[in-house]
Tab-separated table of C-alpha atoms and ligand atoms in Angstrom:
chain	number	residue	atom	x	y	z
A	1	UNK	CA	0.000	0.000	0.000
A	2	UNK	CA	1.192	3.526	-0.765
A	3	UNK	CA	0.364	6.836	0.928
A	4	UNK	CA	-1.650	7.741	-2.175
A	5	UNK	CA	-3.921	4.750	-1.539
A	6	UNK	CA	-4.751	6.311	1.810
A	7	UNK	CA	-6.328	9.206	-0.077
A	8	UNK	CA	-4.069	11.809	1.444
A	9	UNK	CA	-3.999	15.100	-0.401
A	10	UNK	CA	-1.095	16.619	-2.309
A	11	UNK	CA	0.511	18.935	0.282
A	12	UNK	CA	0.603	16.102	2.790
A	13	UNK	CA	1.888	13.547	0.278
A	14	UNK	CA	4.637	16.002	-0.616
A	15	UNK	CA	5.676	16.461	3.013
A	16	UNK	CA	5.639	12.707	3.598
A	17	UNK	CA	7.831	12.145	0.535
A	18	UNK	CA	10.235	14.851	1.716
A	19	UNK	CA	10.391	13.161	5.124
A	20	UNK	CA	11.700	10.134	3.236
A	21	UNK	CA	8.773	7.816	3.919
A	22	UNK	CA	8.195	5.384	1.043
A	23	UNK	CA	5.173	3.541	2.327
A	24	UNK	CA	2.843	3.792	5.288
A	25	UNK	CA	3.613	1.661	8.296
A	26	UNK	CA	1.060	-0.888	9.512
A	27	UNK	CA	-0.413	1.400	12.132
A	28	UNK	CA	-0.751	4.167	9.536
A	29	UNK	CA	-2.399	1.828	7.019
A	30	UNK	CA	-4.969	0.767	9.560
A	31	UNK	CA	-5.592	3.973	11.482
A	32	UNK	CA	-5.540	6.738	8.857
A	33	UNK	CA	-8.668	5.646	6.908
A	34	UNK	CA	-10.707	5.336	10.108
A	35	UNK	CA	-9.660	8.773	11.338
A	36	UNK	CA	-10.488	10.276	7.944
A	37	UNK	CA	-13.948	8.716	8.224
A	38	UNK	CA	-14.385	10.657	11.454
A	39	UNK	CA	-14.432	7.616	13.741
A	40	UNK	CA	-13.210	7.506	17.327
A	41	UNK	CA	-10.243	5.142	17.441
A	42	UNK	CA	-8.263	3.284	20.114
A	43	UNK	CA	-4.885	2.231	18.839
A	44	UNK	CA	-2.542	0.027	20.738
A	45	UNK	CA	0.887	0.705	19.275
A	46	UNK	CA	4.338	1.350	20.583
A	47	UNK	CA	6.586	4.250	19.770
A	48	UNK	CA	8.602	3.421	16.690
A	49	UNK	CA	5.619	2.053	14.795
A	50	UNK	CA	4.931	5.429	13.168
A	51	UNK	CA	1.942	6.186	15.359
A	52	UNK	CA	2.506	9.960	15.456
A	53	UNK	CA	2.067	10.242	11.694
A	54	UNK	CA	-0.892	7.847	11.995
A	55	UNK	CA	-2.841	10.595	13.742
A	56	UNK	CA	-0.990	13.716	12.522
A	57	UNK	CA	-1.466	13.094	8.786
A	58	UNK	CA	-5.251	12.607	8.822
A	59	UNK	CA	-5.712	15.470	11.290
A	60	UNK	CA	-3.797	17.807	8.973
A	61	UNK	CA	-5.778	16.556	6.016
A	62	UNK	CA	-9.116	17.138	7.746
A	63	UNK	CA	-8.113	20.618	8.908
A	64	UNK	CA	-6.744	21.472	5.470
A	65	UNK	CA	-9.918	20.355	3.720
A	66	UNK	CA	-12.083	22.429	6.038
A	67	UNK	CA	-10.010	25.615	6.228
A	68	UNK	CA	-11.563	28.463	8.161
A	69	UNK	CA	-11.474	31.820	6.351
A	70	UNK	CA	-8.290	33.570	7.550
A	71	UNK	CA	-10.064	36.801	8.447
A	72	UNK	CA	-11.919	34.977	11.205
A	73	UNK	CA	-8.606	34.258	12.855
A	74	UNK	CA	-7.216	30.867	13.696
A	75	UNK	CA	-8.961	28.702	16.240
A	76	UNK	CA	-7.482	25.647	17.891
A	77	UNK	CA	-9.178	22.766	16.085
A	78	UNK	CA	-6.982	19.836	17.045
A	79	UNK	CA	-5.627	19.119	20.497
A	80	UNK	CA	-3.008	16.490	21.291
A	81	UNK	CA	-2.353	15.786	24.939
A	82	UNK	CA	0.877	14.043	25.784
A	83	UNK	CA	2.285	13.093	29.218
A	84	UNK	CA	5.816	14.492	28.974
A	85	UNK	CA	7.510	17.570	27.594
A	86	UNK	CA	9.834	15.529	25.410
A	87	UNK	CA	6.998	13.650	23.774
A	88	UNK	CA	5.001	16.819	23.281
A	89	UNK	CA	7.984	18.509	21.616
A	90	UNK	CA	8.556	15.481	19.405
A	91	UNK	CA	4.914	15.364	18.308
A	92	UNK	CA	4.867	19.096	17.600
A	93	UNK	CA	8.008	18.759	15.462
A	94	UNK	CA	6.272	16.069	13.427
A	95	UNK	CA	3.270	18.326	12.873
A	96	UNK	CA	5.555	21.097	11.606
A	97	UNK	CA	7.216	18.657	9.179
A	98	UNK	CA	3.987	17.200	7.847
A	99	UNK	CA	2.287	20.625	7.582
A	100	UNK	CA	5.185	22.232	5.711
A	101	UNK	CA	3.142	22.625	2.487
A	102	UNK	CA	0.014	23.915	4.181
A	103	UNK	CA	-0.599	27.116	6.093
A	104	UNK	CA	-1.763	25.182	9.133
A	105	UNK	CA	0.021	26.321	12.255
A	106	UNK	CA	0.812	24.311	15.351
A	107	UNK	CA	2.311	25.041	18.751
A	108	UNK	CA	3.449	23.129	21.791
A	109	UNK	CA	2.953	24.090	25.429
A	110	UNK	CA	4.400	22.272	28.433
A	111	UNK	CA	5.241	22.906	32.051
A	112	UNK	CA	8.562	23.499	33.750
A	113	UNK	CA	9.312	26.509	31.610
A	114	UNK	CA	8.202	30.153	31.398
A	115	UNK	CA	4.583	30.568	30.373
A	116	UNK	CA	5.084	33.980	28.689
A	117	UNK	CA	6.477	32.864	25.291
A	118	UNK	CA	3.716	30.236	25.135
A	119	UNK	CA	1.093	32.943	25.722
A	120	UNK	CA	2.506	34.966	22.826
A	121	UNK	CA	2.381	32.002	20.441
A	122	UNK	CA	-1.213	31.253	21.402
A	123	UNK	CA	-2.217	34.878	20.837
A	124	UNK	CA	-0.954	34.711	17.254
A	125	UNK	CA	-3.449	31.961	16.507
A	126	UNK	CA	-2.840	28.294	15.816
A	127	UNK	CA	-4.782	25.360	14.362
A	128	UNK	CA	-3.155	22.535	16.286
A	129	UNK	CA	-2.028	22.487	19.902
A	130	UNK	CA	0.188	19.842	21.471
A	131	UNK	CA	0.252	20.093	25.262
A	132	UNK	CA	1.092	18.448	28.529
A	133	UNK	CA	-1.975	18.301	30.817
A	134	UNK	CA	-0.921	20.625	33.663
A	135	UNK	CA	0.224	23.538	31.515
A	136	UNK	CA	-2.804	23.194	29.265
A	137	UNK	CA	-5.162	23.535	32.229
A	138	UNK	CA	-3.100	26.456	33.576
A	139	UNK	CA	-3.403	28.329	30.307
A	140	UNK	CA	-7.085	27.556	30.088
A	141	UNK	CA	-7.666	28.794	33.632
A	142	UNK	CA	-6.007	32.062	32.695
A	143	UNK	CA	-8.351	32.302	29.730
A	144	UNK	CA	-5.458	32.177	27.319
A	145	UNK	CA	-6.826	29.405	25.177
A	146	UNK	CA	-10.195	28.292	23.999
A	147	UNK	CA	-11.022	24.642	23.472
A	148	UNK	CA	-14.570	25.283	22.192
A	149	UNK	CA	-13.600	24.641	18.583
A	150	UNK	CA	-11.739	21.352	19.010
A	151	UNK	CA	-12.697	18.918	16.266
A	152	UNK	CA	-10.174	16.184	17.080
A	153	UNK	CA	-8.812	15.355	20.510
A	154	UNK	CA	-5.855	12.957	20.752
A	155	UNK	CA	-4.762	11.318	23.947
A	156	UNK	CA	-1.259	9.971	23.355
A	157	UNK	CA	0.495	7.422	25.589
A	158	UNK	CA	-2.714	7.004	27.574
A	159	UNK	CA	-1.289	4.292	29.829
A	160	UNK	CA	1.598	6.505	30.858
A	161	UNK	CA	-0.791	9.381	31.393
A	162	UNK	CA	-2.631	7.241	33.936
A	163	UNK	CA	0.568	5.967	35.550
A	164	UNK	CA	1.674	9.557	36.047
A	165	UNK	CA	-1.561	10.427	37.818
A	166	UNK	CA	-3.027	12.581	35.055
A	167	UNK	CA	-6.405	10.854	34.957
A	168	UNK	CA	-8.370	13.703	36.521
A	169	UNK	CA	-6.639	16.311	34.363
A	170	UNK	CA	-7.351	14.277	31.246
A	171	UNK	CA	-11.030	13.985	32.123
A	172	UNK	CA	-11.158	17.728	32.844
A	173	UNK	CA	-9.553	18.553	29.499
A	174	UNK	CA	-11.892	16.207	27.679
A	175	UNK	CA	-14.891	17.968	29.226
A	176	UNK	CA	-13.557	21.367	28.137
A	177	UNK	CA	-13.757	20.246	24.501
A	178	UNK	CA	-17.053	20.053	22.608
A	179	UNK	CA	-19.102	16.849	22.847
A	180	UNK	CA	-19.132	16.529	19.079
A	181	UNK	CA	-15.386	16.076	18.763
A	182	UNK	CA	-13.628	13.020	17.417
A	183	UNK	CA	-11.454	11.320	20.057
A	184	UNK	CA	-8.372	9.221	19.360
A	185	UNK	CA	-6.594	7.278	22.053
A	186	UNK	CA	-3.113	5.845	21.618
A	187	UNK	CA	-1.478	3.621	24.177
A	188	UNK	CA	1.512	1.297	24.167
A	189	UNK	CA	-0.229	-1.064	26.559
A	190	UNK	CA	-3.916	-1.511	27.254
A	191	UNK	CA	-4.300	-2.159	30.964
A	192	UNK	CA	-7.795	-2.249	32.444
A	193	UNK	CA	-7.630	1.390	33.581
A	194	UNK	CA	-7.017	2.589	30.034
A	195	UNK	CA	-9.970	0.528	28.814
A	196	UNK	CA	-12.073	2.084	31.552
A	197	UNK	CA	-11.033	5.600	30.570
A	198	UNK	CA	-11.648	4.816	26.907
A	199	UNK	CA	-15.167	3.623	27.656
A	200	UNK	CA	-15.959	6.941	29.332
A	201	UNK	CA	-14.523	9.310	26.719
A	202	UNK	CA	-14.776	7.520	23.346
A	203	UNK	CA	-17.923	6.955	21.342
A	204	UNK	CA	-18.297	3.569	19.712
A	205	UNK	CA	-14.571	3.384	18.961
A	206	UNK	CA	-12.811	1.286	16.369
A	207	UNK	CA	-9.962	-0.744	17.825
A	208	UNK	CA	-6.584	-1.300	16.288
A	209	UNK	CA	-3.844	-3.395	17.790
A	210	UNK	CA	-0.696	-3.235	15.770
A	211	UNK	CA	1.858	-4.834	18.024
A	212	UNK	CA	0.171	-7.159	20.436
A	213	UNK	CA	1.540	-6.138	23.807
A	214	UNK	CA	2.000	-9.756	24.736
A	215	UNK	CA	4.386	-10.612	21.930
A	216	UNK	CA	7.992	-9.654	22.372
A	217	UNK	CA	9.795	-8.641	19.196
A	218	UNK	CA	11.080	-11.718	17.389
A	219	UNK	CA	14.368	-10.090	16.423
A	220	UNK	CA	15.306	-9.190	19.984
A	221	UNK	CA	17.237	-11.792	21.928
A	222	UNK	CA	16.425	-12.026	25.609
A	223	UNK	CA	18.710	-13.083	28.445
A	224	UNK	CA	17.975	-13.312	32.118
A	225	UNK	CA	20.513	-13.017	34.925
A	226	UNK	CA	19.649	-13.947	38.499
A	227	UNK	CA	21.758	-11.698	40.705
A	228	UNK	CA	21.690	-10.411	44.299
A	229	UNK	CA	20.327	-6.867	44.429
A	230	UNK	CA	23.576	-5.530	45.880
A	231	UNK	CA	25.615	-6.995	43.000
A	232	UNK	CA	23.562	-5.551	40.155
A	233	UNK	CA	25.947	-2.663	39.589
A	234	UNK	CA	28.921	-5.048	39.367
A	235	UNK	CA	26.985	-7.276	36.987
A	236	UNK	CA	26.103	-4.260	34.886
A	237	UNK	CA	29.759	-3.249	34.634
A	238	UNK	CA	30.617	-6.852	33.794
A	239	UNK	CA	28.173	-7.111	30.886
A	240	UNK	CA	29.075	-3.669	29.588
A	241	UNK	CA	32.754	-4.638	29.559
A	242	UNK	CA	32.355	-8.136	28.248
A	243	UNK	CA	29.102	-8.780	26.508
A	244	UNK	CA	27.358	-5.788	24.999
A	245	UNK	CA	28.532	-3.274	22.486
A	246	UNK	CA	26.903	-0.370	20.723
A	247	UNK	CA	24.126	1.936	21.773
A	248	UNK	CA	22.567	0.822	25.033
A	249	UNK	CA	19.491	1.966	26.926
A	250	UNK	CA	19.411	0.995	30.611
A	251	UNK	CA	16.145	1.111	32.525
A	252	UNK	CA	16.056	1.817	36.241
A	253	UNK	CA	12.952	2.105	38.384
A	254	UNK	CA	13.880	5.226	40.337
A	255	UNK	CA	15.472	8.584	39.660
A	256	UNK	CA	17.920	7.929	42.482
A	257	UNK	CA	18.847	4.611	40.867
A	258	UNK	CA	19.478	6.337	37.545
A	259	UNK	CA	21.806	8.886	39.170
A	260	UNK	CA	23.679	6.258	41.163
A	261	UNK	CA	24.316	4.022	38.171
A	262	UNK	CA	25.294	7.000	36.052
A	263	UNK	CA	27.900	8.062	38.599
A	264	UNK	CA	29.317	4.535	38.751
A	265	UNK	CA	29.556	4.231	34.979
A	266	UNK	CA	31.281	7.596	34.643
A	267	UNK	CA	33.733	6.623	37.411
A	268	UNK	CA	34.457	3.477	35.418
A	269	UNK	CA	35.272	5.393	32.229
A	270	UNK	CA	32.055	4.729	30.354
A	271	UNK	CA	30.332	7.502	28.478
A	272	UNK	CA	26.772	7.718	29.698
A	273	UNK	CA	23.886	10.126	30.007
A	274	UNK	CA	20.755	10.015	32.109
A	275	UNK	CA	17.096	10.908	31.757
A	276	UNK	CA	14.637	11.339	34.576
A	277	UNK	CA	11.925	13.686	35.674
A	278	UNK	CA	14.011	15.618	38.221
A	279	UNK	CA	16.400	16.886	35.566
A	280	UNK	CA	15.642	20.204	33.936
A	281	UNK	CA	14.199	20.232	30.483
A	282	UNK	CA	17.482	21.474	29.015
A	283	UNK	CA	19.456	18.769	30.765
A	284	UNK	CA	17.087	16.112	29.447
A	285	UNK	CA	17.185	17.424	25.916
A	286	UNK	CA	20.974	17.652	25.957
A	287	UNK	CA	21.258	14.126	27.363
A	288	UNK	CA	19.048	12.775	24.604
A	289	UNK	CA	20.855	14.763	21.912
A	290	UNK	CA	24.249	13.478	23.109
A	291	UNK	CA	22.962	9.917	22.980
A	292	UNK	CA	21.320	10.303	19.593
A	293	UNK	CA	24.410	11.769	17.964
A	294	UNK	CA	26.704	9.161	19.507
A	295	UNK	CA	28.618	11.387	21.914
A	296	UNK	CA	27.718	8.878	24.611
A	297	UNK	CA	26.678	5.293	23.954
A	298	UNK	CA	24.801	4.571	27.162
A	299	UNK	CA	21.572	6.206	28.255
A	300	UNK	CA	20.125	5.418	31.685
A	301	UNK	CA	16.469	6.280	32.166
A	302	UNK	CA	13.310	5.692	34.113
A	303	UNK	CA	10.365	4.259	32.168
A	304	UNK	CA	8.525	7.518	32.332
A	305	UNK	CA	11.412	9.586	30.993
A	306	UNK	CA	12.266	7.113	28.228
A	307	UNK	CA	8.737	6.410	27.101
A	308	UNK	CA	7.974	7.467	23.606
A	309	UNK	CA	11.361	8.929	22.928
A	310	UNK	CA	12.244	8.039	19.405
A	311	UNK	CA	15.741	6.578	19.458
A	312	UNK	CA	16.905	4.768	16.390
A	313	UNK	CA	19.817	2.359	16.249
A	314	UNK	CA	19.504	0.941	19.699
A	315	UNK	CA	21.600	-2.212	19.979
A	316	UNK	CA	20.654	-3.349	23.432
A	317	UNK	CA	18.371	-2.743	26.362
A	318	UNK	CA	19.291	-3.580	29.943
A	319	UNK	CA	16.502	-4.051	32.440
A	320	UNK	CA	18.594	-3.179	35.467
A	321	UNK	CA	15.410	-3.301	37.536
A	322	UNK	CA	12.618	-5.508	36.319
A	323	UNK	CA	9.279	-3.811	35.733
A	324	UNK	CA	6.358	-4.892	37.905
A	325	UNK	CA	3.959	-4.442	34.979
A	326	UNK	CA	4.762	-7.243	32.509
A	327	UNK	CA	3.633	-5.227	29.449
A	328	UNK	CA	6.328	-2.690	30.315
A	329	UNK	CA	8.948	-5.397	29.745
A	330	UNK	CA	7.632	-5.994	26.228
A	331	UNK	CA	7.592	-2.279	25.619
A	332	UNK	CA	11.149	-1.793	26.922
A	333	UNK	CA	12.758	-4.569	24.913
A	334	UNK	CA	10.790	-3.455	21.856
A	335	UNK	CA	12.934	-0.316	21.910
A	336	UNK	CA	15.696	-2.303	20.260
A	337	UNK	CA	15.474	-4.527	17.184
A	338	UNK	CA	13.564	-1.948	15.193
A	339	UNK	CA	13.137	-1.887	11.433
A	340	UNK	CA	14.306	-5.468	11.003
A	341	UNK	CA	17.606	-4.924	12.847
A	342	UNK	CA	18.681	-7.361	15.517
A	343	UNK	CA	18.742	-6.248	19.097
A	344	UNK	CA	19.414	-7.804	22.444
A	345	UNK	CA	17.969	-7.425	25.898
A	346	UNK	CA	19.455	-8.271	29.285
A	347	UNK	CA	17.386	-8.479	32.425
A	348	UNK	CA	18.774	-8.500	35.951
A	349	UNK	CA	16.524	-10.243	38.428
A	350	UNK	CA	17.083	-10.116	42.179
A	351	UNK	CA	15.332	-12.488	44.606
A	352	UNK	CA	12.460	-10.083	45.286
A	353	UNK	CA	11.841	-9.616	41.557
A	354	UNK	CA	11.259	-13.300	40.785
A	355	UNK	CA	7.463	-12.863	40.709
A	356	UNK	CA	7.922	-10.218	37.992
A	357	UNK	CA	9.813	-12.705	35.826
A	358	UNK	CA	7.010	-15.190	36.292
A	359	UNK	CA	4.413	-12.635	35.187
A	360	UNK	CA	6.515	-11.570	32.188
A	361	UNK	CA	7.070	-15.147	31.048
A	362	UNK	CA	3.374	-15.854	31.372
A	363	UNK	CA	2.539	-12.807	29.280
A	364	UNK	CA	5.016	-13.467	26.478
A	365	UNK	CA	4.601	-17.214	26.744
A	366	UNK	CA	8.349	-17.688	26.481
A	367	UNK	CA	10.880	-18.947	28.976
A	368	UNK	CA	13.559	-16.259	28.923
A	369	UNK	CA	16.961	-17.971	28.420
A	370	UNK	CA	19.051	-17.906	31.563
A	371	UNK	CA	22.696	-16.807	31.701
A	372	UNK	CA	24.144	-18.755	34.639
A	373	UNK	CA	27.750	-18.319	33.761
A	374	UNK	CA	28.464	-14.966	35.359
A	375	UNK	CA	30.438	-13.835	38.420
A	376	UNK	CA	27.493	-12.695	40.595
A	377	UNK	CA	25.026	-15.582	40.837
A	378	UNK	CA	22.039	-15.318	43.117
A	379	UNK	CA	22.644	-18.796	44.433
A	380	UNK	CA	25.822	-18.464	46.565
A	381	UNK	CA	26.593	-22.154	46.077
A	382	UNK	CA	26.942	-21.643	42.346
A	383	UNK	CA	30.528	-21.516	41.183
A	384	UNK	CA	31.332	-17.987	40.009
A	385	UNK	CA	33.282	-17.694	36.792
A	386	UNK	CA	36.619	-15.950	36.888
A	387	UNK	CA	36.371	-12.705	35.062
A	388	UNK	CA	39.423	-12.034	32.895
A	389	UNK	CA	39.913	-8.362	32.284
A	390	UNK	CA	39.726	-7.542	28.604
A	391	UNK	CA	42.131	-5.263	26.813
A	392	UNK	CA	39.336	-3.355	25.202
A	393	UNK	CA	36.208	-2.003	26.835
A	394	UNK	CA	34.100	-4.081	24.512
A	395	UNK	CA	34.498	-7.519	23.229
A	396	UNK	CA	32.353	-9.040	20.559
A	397	UNK	CA	29.040	-10.437	21.705
A	398	UNK	CA	29.050	-13.969	22.954
A	399	UNK	CA	27.915	-16.645	20.634
A	400	UNK	CA	24.241	-17.220	21.087
A	401	UNK	CA	23.664	-14.020	22.998
A	402	UNK	CA	22.414	-12.223	19.958
A	403	UNK	CA	24.896	-9.368	20.221
A	404	UNK	CA	25.236	-7.467	17.009
A	405	UNK	CA	28.650	-6.846	15.512
A	406	UNK	CA	29.197	-3.176	14.966
A	407	UNK	CA	32.021	-1.686	13.002
A	408	UNK	CA	31.423	1.721	14.456
A	409	UNK	CA	33.424	2.561	17.561
A	410	UNK	CA	31.803	4.707	20.138
A	411	UNK	CA	34.803	6.052	21.988
B	1	LIG	P1	6.677	7.207	16.052
B	1	LIG	O1	6.216	5.808	16.312
B	1	LIG	O2	5.579	8.111	15.676
B	1	LIG	O3	7.511	7.747	17.195
B	1	LIG	O4	7.626	7.162	14.762
B	1	LIG	C1	8.876	6.531	14.786
B	1	LIG	C2	9.773	6.972	13.659
B	1	LIG	O5	9.286	6.471	12.405
B	1	LIG	C3	9.897	8.471	13.486
B	1	LIG	O6	11.266	8.774	13.350
B	1	LIG	C4	9.154	8.783	12.207
B	1	LIG	O7	9.739	9.881	11.538
B	1	LIG	C5	9.323	7.499	11.418
B	1	LIG	N1	8.217	7.195	10.481
B	1	LIG	C6	6.908	7.426	10.650
B	1	LIG	N2	6.201	6.974	9.601
B	1	LIG	C7	7.091	6.430	8.739
B	1	LIG	C8	6.971	5.797	7.457
B	1	LIG	N3	5.804	5.611	6.884
B	1	LIG	N4	8.101	5.374	6.861
B	1	LIG	C9	9.303	5.548	7.448
B	1	LIG	N5	9.494	6.137	8.655
B	1	LIG	C10	8.397	6.568	9.300
């Protein structure tokens, strides 16, 4: 299928071609026609599947086809609510790209930064607003934006929105928009709470599930290490020195954990950056930029901070802490092995996390292969292997561990 088959109009097809997209992705193929028909849609798709364009392209098309006469001034007609600043910025950038051959204007507003420049942008008039919930409500309270003309309301990363405690804000925002609007809900996972929310705010929605949340990516190898909690940092250093090479994303549960691991890696001559909610917006953006352009090859993040961030060329994911929600595991390891590339994932499980492994294995219906031959076994009776220090920081991936050979050096 081509973008033309999706009945997108010329200015949008031009922008898509300039973005270098040859064909629509699966989520775009399935979602775009339904949105263009005006249906409410629930789409279960992870970041990396092309879900932003899946809602941005039809929204732009609908707004373009029903242009309001310029003399009446621009009214916000599409609203996209996103849980984090980074995601909101990323979505807004996509809108700018896809709208480059139209005169549709978009803006992004988010918290943690001065409200004044955002007020000025809103005053100039925009068609599309991307926002984080708190700042959106702030601006609305100050009568600086009007949601009475919203035609399409998008709730992105709905599961994360709920995890972050935004449920009441989301419901408030939804009520500020007209009843007649079209509502689109996107979520990487579909826990019961998201279903519940969907049933209260969507009308007779169409459902699309592009990547079943229970199926781990086939081209991502998985390895499980049982390790005492106190030895996880040593194990992490061990695998980084001996097993994994390339661009690595490490997940930790807490902000404190992210900082602690980051400090250890830096002290051990690794190049690493960190993402979590207590860092300023600039710090987070710089960290991500340094990782994306290869200045550092390790990024340590909490789920919330890493969610939705579009990082290409990820070679490996380390689950330093195992997630207590099994779908999150699928989502995390799905960050590598994109676009047909091979990726690998490494999960460190301490005694108290064993129930999480059980839940994950039940969900994915796969027994995650165990790596027993490492120096920090959970069972003290197990014979630890002797770790020979390598000359180089990396050595090639072990046979059978799915490590990808990379010519590129990162240091
Ligand atoms: P998303 O899932 O929206 O975060 O998109 C992930 C990445 O895929 C982004 O870098 C997009 O620019 C890119 N992308 C979106 N649609 C397509 C497409 N049809 N073909 C190629 N790349 C795409």
